[in-house]
Coordinates of C-alpha atoms in Angstrom, one line a residue:
M1335 CA 40.4 99.6 172.6
N1336 CA 43.4 99.4 174.8
K1337 CA 46.4 97.8 173.0
L1338 CA 47.8 94.5 174.3
I1339 CA 51.3 94.3 175.7
Y1340 CA 53.3 92.7 172.8
L1341 CA 55.0 89.5 174.0
D1342 CA 54.9 87.5 170.8
Y1343 CA 58.2 88.4 169.2
A1344 CA 59.0 84.8 168.5
A1345 CA 56.0 85.0 166.0
T1346 CA 57.3 88.3 164.3
T1347 CA 59.1 91.5 165.2
P1348 CA 58.3 95.1 164.3
V1349 CA 60.9 96.5 161.6
L1350 CA 63.1 99.0 163.4
P1351 CA 62.8 102.5 162.2
E1352 CA 66.5 102.6 161.1
V1353 CA 65.8 99.5 159.0
I1354 CA 62.6 101.0 157.5
E1355 CA 64.8 104.0 156.4
Q1356 CA 67.1 101.6 154.5
V1357 CA 64.2 99.7 153.0
V1358 CA 62.6 102.9 151.6
Q1359 CA 65.8 104.1 150.0
C1360 CA 65.4 101.1 147.7
L1361 CA 61.8 101.8 146.5
A1362 CA 61.6 105.1 144.7
F1363 CA 63.1 106.5 141.5
D1364 CA 65.5 108.6 143.3
G1365 CA 66.7 105.6 145.3
H1366 CA 68.3 102.2 144.5
F1367 CA 65.1 100.5 142.8
G1368 CA 66.8 99.0 139.9
N1369 CA 67.2 95.2 139.3
P1370 CA 70.4 94.0 140.7
A1371 CA 70.8 91.6 137.6
S1372 CA 70.8 94.5 135.3
Q1373 CA 74.5 95.0 134.8
S1374 CA 74.4 97.4 131.8
H1375 CA 73.7 100.5 133.6
H1376 CA 74.2 102.4 137.0
Y1377 CA 70.7 101.6 138.3
G1378 CA 71.3 97.8 138.3
W1379 CA 74.9 98.4 139.7
D1380 CA 73.6 100.6 142.6
A1381 CA 71.1 97.9 143.4
D1382 CA 73.6 95.1 143.3
K1383 CA 76.0 97.1 145.5
R1384 CA 73.3 97.4 148.2
V1385 CA 72.6 93.4 147.9
R1386 CA 76.1 92.6 148.0
Q1387 CA 76.6 94.8 151.1
A1388 CA 73.6 93.1 152.8
R1389 CA 75.0 89.6 151.7
Q1390 CA 78.2 90.5 153.8
Q1391 CA 76.2 91.7 156.7
I1392 CA 74.4 88.3 156.9
A1393 CA 77.7 86.4 156.5
D1394 CA 79.2 88.4 159.3
L1395 CA 76.6 87.4 161.7
I1396 CA 77.3 83.8 161.1
Q1397 CA 81.0 83.8 160.4
A1398 CA 80.6 82.8 156.7
D1399 CA 81.7 84.1 153.3
P1400 CA 79.2 86.1 151.4
S1401 CA 79.2 83.9 148.4
E1402 CA 77.7 81.0 150.7
I1403 CA 74.5 83.3 151.4
I1404 CA 71.6 82.4 149.1
W1405 CA 68.7 84.6 149.3
T1406 CA 65.1 83.1 149.7
S1407 CA 61.7 84.3 150.7
G1408 CA 62.1 83.3 154.3
A1409 CA 63.1 80.3 156.7
T1410 CA 60.4 77.9 155.4
E1411 CA 61.7 78.2 151.8
S1412 CA 65.3 77.9 153.2
N1413 CA 64.4 74.8 155.0
N1414 CA 62.7 73.3 152.0
L1415 CA 65.5 74.2 149.8
A1416 CA 68.1 72.8 152.2
L1417 CA 66.2 69.2 152.8
K1418 CA 64.8 68.8 149.3
G1419 CA 67.9 70.1 147.6
I1420 CA 70.2 67.5 149.3
A1421 CA 67.6 64.8 149.2
A1422 CA 67.3 65.1 145.4
Q1423 CA 71.0 64.0 145.0
Y1424 CA 69.9 60.7 146.8
Q1425 CA 66.4 60.1 145.7
Q1426 CA 67.1 56.8 143.8
Q1427 CA 69.2 55.7 146.9
K1428 CA 66.4 55.9 149.7
K1429 CA 68.8 57.5 152.1
H1430 CA 68.3 58.2 155.7
I1431 CA 67.6 61.6 157.5
I1432 CA 67.7 62.4 161.1
T1433 CA 65.6 65.2 162.6
S1434 CA 63.7 65.7 166.0
Q1435 CA 60.0 65.6 167.1
I1436 CA 60.0 69.4 168.2
E1437 CA 61.2 70.9 164.9
H1438 CA 59.3 73.8 163.0
K1439 CA 56.5 72.6 160.7
A1440 CA 58.6 73.6 157.7
I1441 CA 61.0 70.9 158.6
L1442 CA 58.6 68.2 159.8
D1443 CA 56.2 68.5 156.9
T1444 CA 59.1 68.5 154.3
C1445 CA 60.4 65.3 156.1
A1446 CA 57.1 63.7 155.7
A1447 CA 57.0 64.5 152.0
L1448 CA 60.4 63.0 151.6
A1449 CA 59.3 59.9 153.6
Q1450 CA 56.6 59.5 150.8
Q1451 CA 59.4 59.5 148.3
G1452 CA 61.2 56.5 150.0
F1453 CA 63.3 58.3 152.4
E1454 CA 63.7 56.9 155.9
V1455 CA 63.3 59.7 158.6
T1456 CA 64.2 59.2 162.3
Y1457 CA 62.4 61.7 164.5
L1458 CA 64.4 61.9 167.8
Q1459 CA 62.3 62.4 171.0
P1460 CA 63.7 65.3 173.0
Q1461 CA 64.6 65.1 176.8
A1462 CA 61.3 65.3 178.8
E1463 CA 60.6 68.8 180.0
T1464 CA 63.7 70.4 178.9
G1465 CA 63.2 69.7 175.1
L1466 CA 67.2 69.0 174.8
V1467 CA 68.3 67.0 171.8
T1468 CA 71.7 65.6 172.6
A1469 CA 74.7 64.5 170.4
E1470 CA 74.4 61.1 172.0
Q1471 CA 70.9 60.7 170.7
V1472 CA 72.0 61.7 167.2
A1473 CA 75.0 59.3 167.6
A1474 CA 72.7 56.3 168.4
A1475 CA 70.4 57.1 165.3
I1476 CA 73.1 57.3 162.7
Q1477 CA 73.0 54.5 160.1
P1478 CA 75.3 53.8 157.2
N1479 CA 73.2 55.4 154.8
T1480 CA 72.4 58.6 156.9
V1481 CA 72.9 61.6 154.5
L1482 CA 71.5 64.5 156.5
I1483 CA 70.9 65.7 160.1
S1484 CA 68.4 68.7 160.4
L1485 CA 68.0 70.2 163.8
M1486 CA 67.0 73.7 165.0
F1487 CA 69.6 75.9 166.9
V1488 CA 66.8 77.5 169.1
N1489 CA 63.5 75.9 169.6
N1490 CA 60.8 78.4 168.5
E1491 CA 58.5 77.5 171.3
I1492 CA 60.5 76.9 174.4
G1493 CA 63.8 78.7 173.7
T1494 CA 66.0 75.7 174.4
L1495 CA 69.4 75.7 172.9
T1496 CA 70.7 72.8 170.9
D1497 CA 74.5 71.7 171.3
V1498 CA 75.0 72.3 167.6
A1499 CA 78.7 72.4 168.0
A1500 CA 78.8 68.7 169.4
I1501 CA 76.2 67.6 166.8
G1502 CA 78.2 69.3 164.0
A1503 CA 81.4 67.7 165.2
L1504 CA 79.7 64.3 165.0
A1505 CA 78.3 65.0 161.6
K1506 CA 81.5 65.9 160.4
Q1507 CA 83.2 62.8 161.9
H1508 CA 80.6 60.6 159.9
Q1509 CA 80.8 62.6 156.8
I1510 CA 77.0 63.4 157.2
L1511 CA 75.6 66.9 156.0
F1512 CA 74.3 69.1 158.8
H1513 CA 71.6 71.5 158.5
V1514 CA 70.5 74.0 161.2
D1515 CA 67.3 76.0 161.3
A1516 CA 68.6 79.2 162.9
A1517 CA 65.5 81.4 162.3
Q1518 CA 65.1 81.8 166.1
A1519 CA 68.8 81.8 166.9
A1520 CA 70.0 84.9 164.8
G1521 CA 70.7 87.7 167.0
K1522 CA 70.1 85.8 170.2
T1523 CA 73.0 83.6 170.4
Q1524 CA 76.5 83.5 168.8
I1525 CA 76.6 81.5 165.4
D1526 CA 79.8 80.3 163.8
V1527 CA 79.1 78.0 160.9
D1528 CA 82.6 76.8 160.8
A1529 CA 83.2 76.2 164.4
C1530 CA 79.9 74.1 164.4
H1531 CA 80.6 72.4 161.3
I1532 CA 77.4 73.6 159.9
D1533 CA 76.9 72.8 156.2
L1534 CA 73.4 74.7 155.6
L1535 CA 71.6 77.1 157.9
S1536 CA 68.3 78.7 157.5
L1537 CA 67.6 82.3 158.5
S1538 CA 64.6 84.6 158.5
G1539 CA 64.3 88.6 158.2
H1540 CA 61.2 89.0 160.2
K1541 CA 62.4 87.4 163.3
V1542 CA 65.2 89.9 163.8
Y1543 CA 63.4 93.1 163.2
G1544 CA 63.7 93.0 159.3
P1545 CA 60.9 92.9 156.7
K1546 CA 58.7 89.8 156.3
G1547 CA 59.1 87.8 152.9
I1548 CA 62.8 87.6 153.0
G1549 CA 65.3 85.1 154.3
A1550 CA 68.6 83.3 153.5
L1551 CA 70.2 79.9 153.4
Y1552 CA 73.8 79.6 154.1
V1553 CA 75.3 76.8 152.0
R1554 CA 78.9 76.0 152.7
S1555 CA 80.7 76.5 149.4
E1556 CA 81.9 72.8 149.0
V1557 CA 78.4 71.7 149.6
Q1558 CA 76.8 74.0 147.0
P1559 CA 77.4 71.5 143.8
Q1560 CA 75.3 68.7 146.0
L1561 CA 72.3 71.0 146.5
E1562 CA 69.9 70.8 143.5
T1563 CA 67.9 73.8 142.6
Q1564 CA 64.1 74.0 143.4
I1565 CA 63.2 77.1 141.7
H1566 CA 64.4 77.4 138.1
G1567 CA 64.2 80.4 135.8
G1568 CA 67.2 82.8 135.3
G1569 CA 70.0 81.2 137.2
H1570 CA 70.1 83.9 140.0
E1571 CA 71.9 83.1 143.4
F1572 CA 74.8 81.2 141.8
G1573 CA 72.2 79.1 140.3
L1574 CA 70.6 77.8 143.3
R1575 CA 67.5 79.9 143.6
S1576 CA 66.1 81.9 140.6
G1577 CA 63.9 85.1 140.7
T1578 CA 64.4 88.7 140.6
L1579 CA 66.0 89.8 144.0
A1580 CA 63.8 92.0 146.2
T1581 CA 66.4 94.7 146.8
H1582 CA 64.5 96.6 149.5
Q1583 CA 63.7 93.5 151.6
I1584 CA 67.3 92.2 151.1
V1585 CA 68.7 95.6 152.3
G1586 CA 66.3 95.6 155.2
M1587 CA 67.3 92.1 156.3
G1588 CA 71.2 93.0 155.9
A1589 CA 70.6 96.3 158.2
A1590 CA 68.6 94.3 160.7
F1591 CA 71.3 91.6 161.2
Q1592 CA 73.9 94.2 161.4
I1593 CA 72.0 95.9 164.2
A1594 CA 71.3 92.3 166.0
Q1595 CA 74.9 91.5 166.0
Q1596 CA 75.9 94.7 167.5
K1597 CA 73.3 94.5 170.3
L1598 CA 73.4 90.7 170.9
T1599 CA 75.1 90.6 174.2
T1600 CA 73.4 93.7 175.9
E1601 CA 70.1 92.8 174.6
Q1602 CA 70.2 89.2 176.0
T1603 CA 71.4 90.6 179.3
R1604 CA 68.3 92.9 179.4
L1605 CA 66.0 90.4 178.4
A1606 CA 67.3 87.8 180.8
V1607 CA 66.3 90.2 183.7
L1608 CA 62.7 90.7 182.3
R1609 CA 62.4 86.9 181.8
Q1610 CA 63.4 86.1 185.3
Q1611 CA 61.0 88.8 186.7
L1612 CA 57.9 87.4 184.9
W1613 CA 58.9 83.7 185.8
Q1614 CA 59.3 84.6 189.5
G1615 CA 56.1 86.5 189.6
L1616 CA 54.0 83.8 187.8
Q1617 CA 55.1 81.3 190.3
Q1618 CA 53.8 83.4 193.1
L1619 CA 50.2 83.3 191.5
D1620 CA 49.5 79.7 191.0
D1621 CA 51.0 76.2 190.4
V1622 CA 53.0 76.6 187.2
I1623 CA 55.8 74.6 185.5
L1624 CA 58.5 75.5 183.1
N1625 CA 58.6 74.3 179.5
G1626 CA 62.2 74.0 178.3
H1627 CA 65.6 73.8 179.9
P1628 CA 66.1 76.0 183.0
E1629 CA 69.6 77.0 182.0
Q1630 CA 70.4 76.0 178.3
H1631 CA 68.2 78.6 176.7
V1632 CA 68.1 82.1 175.1
A1633 CA 66.6 85.0 177.1
N1634 CA 63.9 85.6 174.6
Y1635 CA 61.4 83.0 175.5
L1636 CA 59.5 81.7 178.4
S1637 CA 56.9 78.9 178.1
V1638 CA 55.0 77.9 181.0
S1639 CA 52.1 75.5 181.7
F1640 CA 49.5 76.5 184.4
V1641 CA 48.6 73.3 186.4
G1642 CA 46.9 74.8 189.5
E1643 CA 43.3 75.4 190.2
H1644 CA 43.2 78.8 188.2
A1645 CA 44.9 77.3 185.1
N1646 CA 42.0 78.3 182.8
S1647 CA 41.3 81.7 184.4
L1648 CA 45.0 82.7 184.2
T1649 CA 45.6 81.7 180.6
E1650 CA 42.4 83.4 179.4
K1651 CA 43.3 86.6 181.5
I1652 CA 46.6 86.7 180.1
K1653 CA 45.4 86.6 176.6
Q1654 CA 43.3 89.5 177.4
L1655 CA 46.3 91.6 178.8
A1656 CA 49.0 90.7 176.4
A1657 CA 49.6 89.3 172.7
V1658 CA 51.0 85.9 173.4
S1659 CA 51.0 82.5 171.8
S1660 CA 50.1 79.0 173.1
S1661 CA 52.4 77.5 170.4
S1662 CA 54.3 78.6 167.3
A1663 CA 52.5 81.2 164.9
C1664 CA 52.3 78.4 162.2
N1665 CA 50.1 76.2 164.6
S1666 CA 48.0 79.2 166.1
K1667 CA 45.1 78.4 164.1
N1668 CA 45.1 74.8 165.0
A1669 CA 43.2 74.0 168.2
A1670 CA 45.3 70.9 168.8
P1671 CA 47.9 71.1 171.7
S1672 CA 51.3 72.0 170.7
H1673 CA 53.4 69.2 169.1
V1674 CA 56.4 70.6 170.8
L1675 CA 54.9 70.4 174.5
L1676 CA 53.3 66.8 173.9
A1677 CA 56.8 65.7 172.8
L1678 CA 58.4 67.1 176.0
G1679 CA 55.8 64.8 178.0
R1680 CA 53.1 67.5 178.8
S1681 CA 49.7 66.0 179.0
P1682 CA 47.2 67.5 176.4
E1683 CA 45.4 69.4 179.4
A1684 CA 48.8 71.0 180.4
A1685 CA 49.5 71.7 177.0
S1686 CA 46.2 73.6 176.6
Y1687 CA 46.8 75.8 179.6
S1688 CA 50.3 76.9 178.3
I1689 CA 51.5 80.2 177.3
R1690 CA 54.5 81.2 175.1
F1691 CA 55.9 84.6 176.2
S1692 CA 58.4 86.0 174.0
F1693 CA 60.4 89.3 174.7
G1694 CA 61.9 91.8 172.4
A1695 CA 63.2 95.3 171.7
Y1696 CA 60.2 97.1 172.9
T1697 CA 59.4 95.1 176.1
T1698 CA 60.0 97.0 179.4
P1699 CA 60.1 96.3 183.1
E1700 CA 56.9 98.2 183.4
D1701 CA 55.1 95.8 180.9
I1702 CA 56.0 92.8 183.2
Q1703 CA 55.0 94.8 186.3
F1704 CA 51.7 95.7 184.9
L1705 CA 50.9 92.2 183.6
L1706 CA 51.8 90.6 187.0
A1707 CA 49.8 93.3 189.0
Q1708 CA 46.6 92.7 186.9
L1709 CA 46.8 89.0 187.3
K1710 CA 47.0 89.3 190.9
V1711 CA 44.0 91.7 190.9
H1712 CA 42.1 89.2 188.7
L1713 CA 42.7 86.4 191.2
T1714 CA 41.0 88.3 193.9
Q1715 CA 37.7 88.6 191.9
P1716 CA 34.9 86.3 193.2
K1717 CA 33.8 85.6 189.7
A1718 CA 37.0 84.4 188.4
N1719 CA 36.6 81.3 186.3
F1720 CA 38.5 78.7 188.3
F1721 CA 39.3 75.3 187.1
V1722 CA 40.3 72.2 188.8
F1723 CA 43.3 70.6 187.1
N1724 CA 43.3 66.8 187.2

């Protein structure tokens, strides 16, 4: 069986060899395997040193202090801790939360749970086709009892960038806490939590060539007293998230983030060329429309909807050639069209014939050329399954 071209980096990334090396050093008896919380011997001290180094590496990427980095099991837990932890402080007051219709399910499902507890949630509708959520929309939604704004930095399906700096300034002006899901932004765009007035920010290891099962939540130091712990048992992570630290995963995430910071500019430049190459080639095959903003986006994602007579045929052939997604990985088992694309104004039919390409470290120009060449050959076959789009 021939391997598919991997174009699903938004779902997960392979761990880099140099990161794997760092992880392995924290597993065996002759490495840093100790419990970082064991402070009575050098095994614990050595492990704690590696954890502190990784905390600094995460903080460096987002321009934060290492004491503001809280380890979690991933961005989903970070999102839950951020929203539920803040909401718990106001659960008797039925406060108001602002988010958008195109957030990750970890945000939408958490907001739905909070709504069941009496919170009012406003779901902003993004700009049609582009997916932009603007500061003007946020300003119009603010109420006297608004306590939290939660928006993603980079959309995980279409790659559109949110103007978090403008929204952060607005939140600060109104003394509203601002949470940002940056799982898809780390290593792809510059992040400065102070400049953007971000109070809480969620991060994931496996989206940045680190291990799965590890993430972090940035919590501004003055906000930490307002965050109610969700996992108790030992008082780890400044009392905000208990549980023995997974040293090997933490070290892997730290190493991956350090590499991502070093390569951010050059990698975005390289991937932008590949993205444009694929987009131009797809437009020559059939009628196709772009999902997302044509300019305000990172280079890693290209979401398209096929709307010509070959829509079904092309989407099926692409899936035979490349590992791609039709939506986010958390929704891939759901046959329903992407909630993100529907919120952009795409019809259910257009959303059904949509592909999310996501590029990464091992994507080459040859991959793009091969994919486009195979699609051109496919369209010349008389038995191609054509579909008339209405």
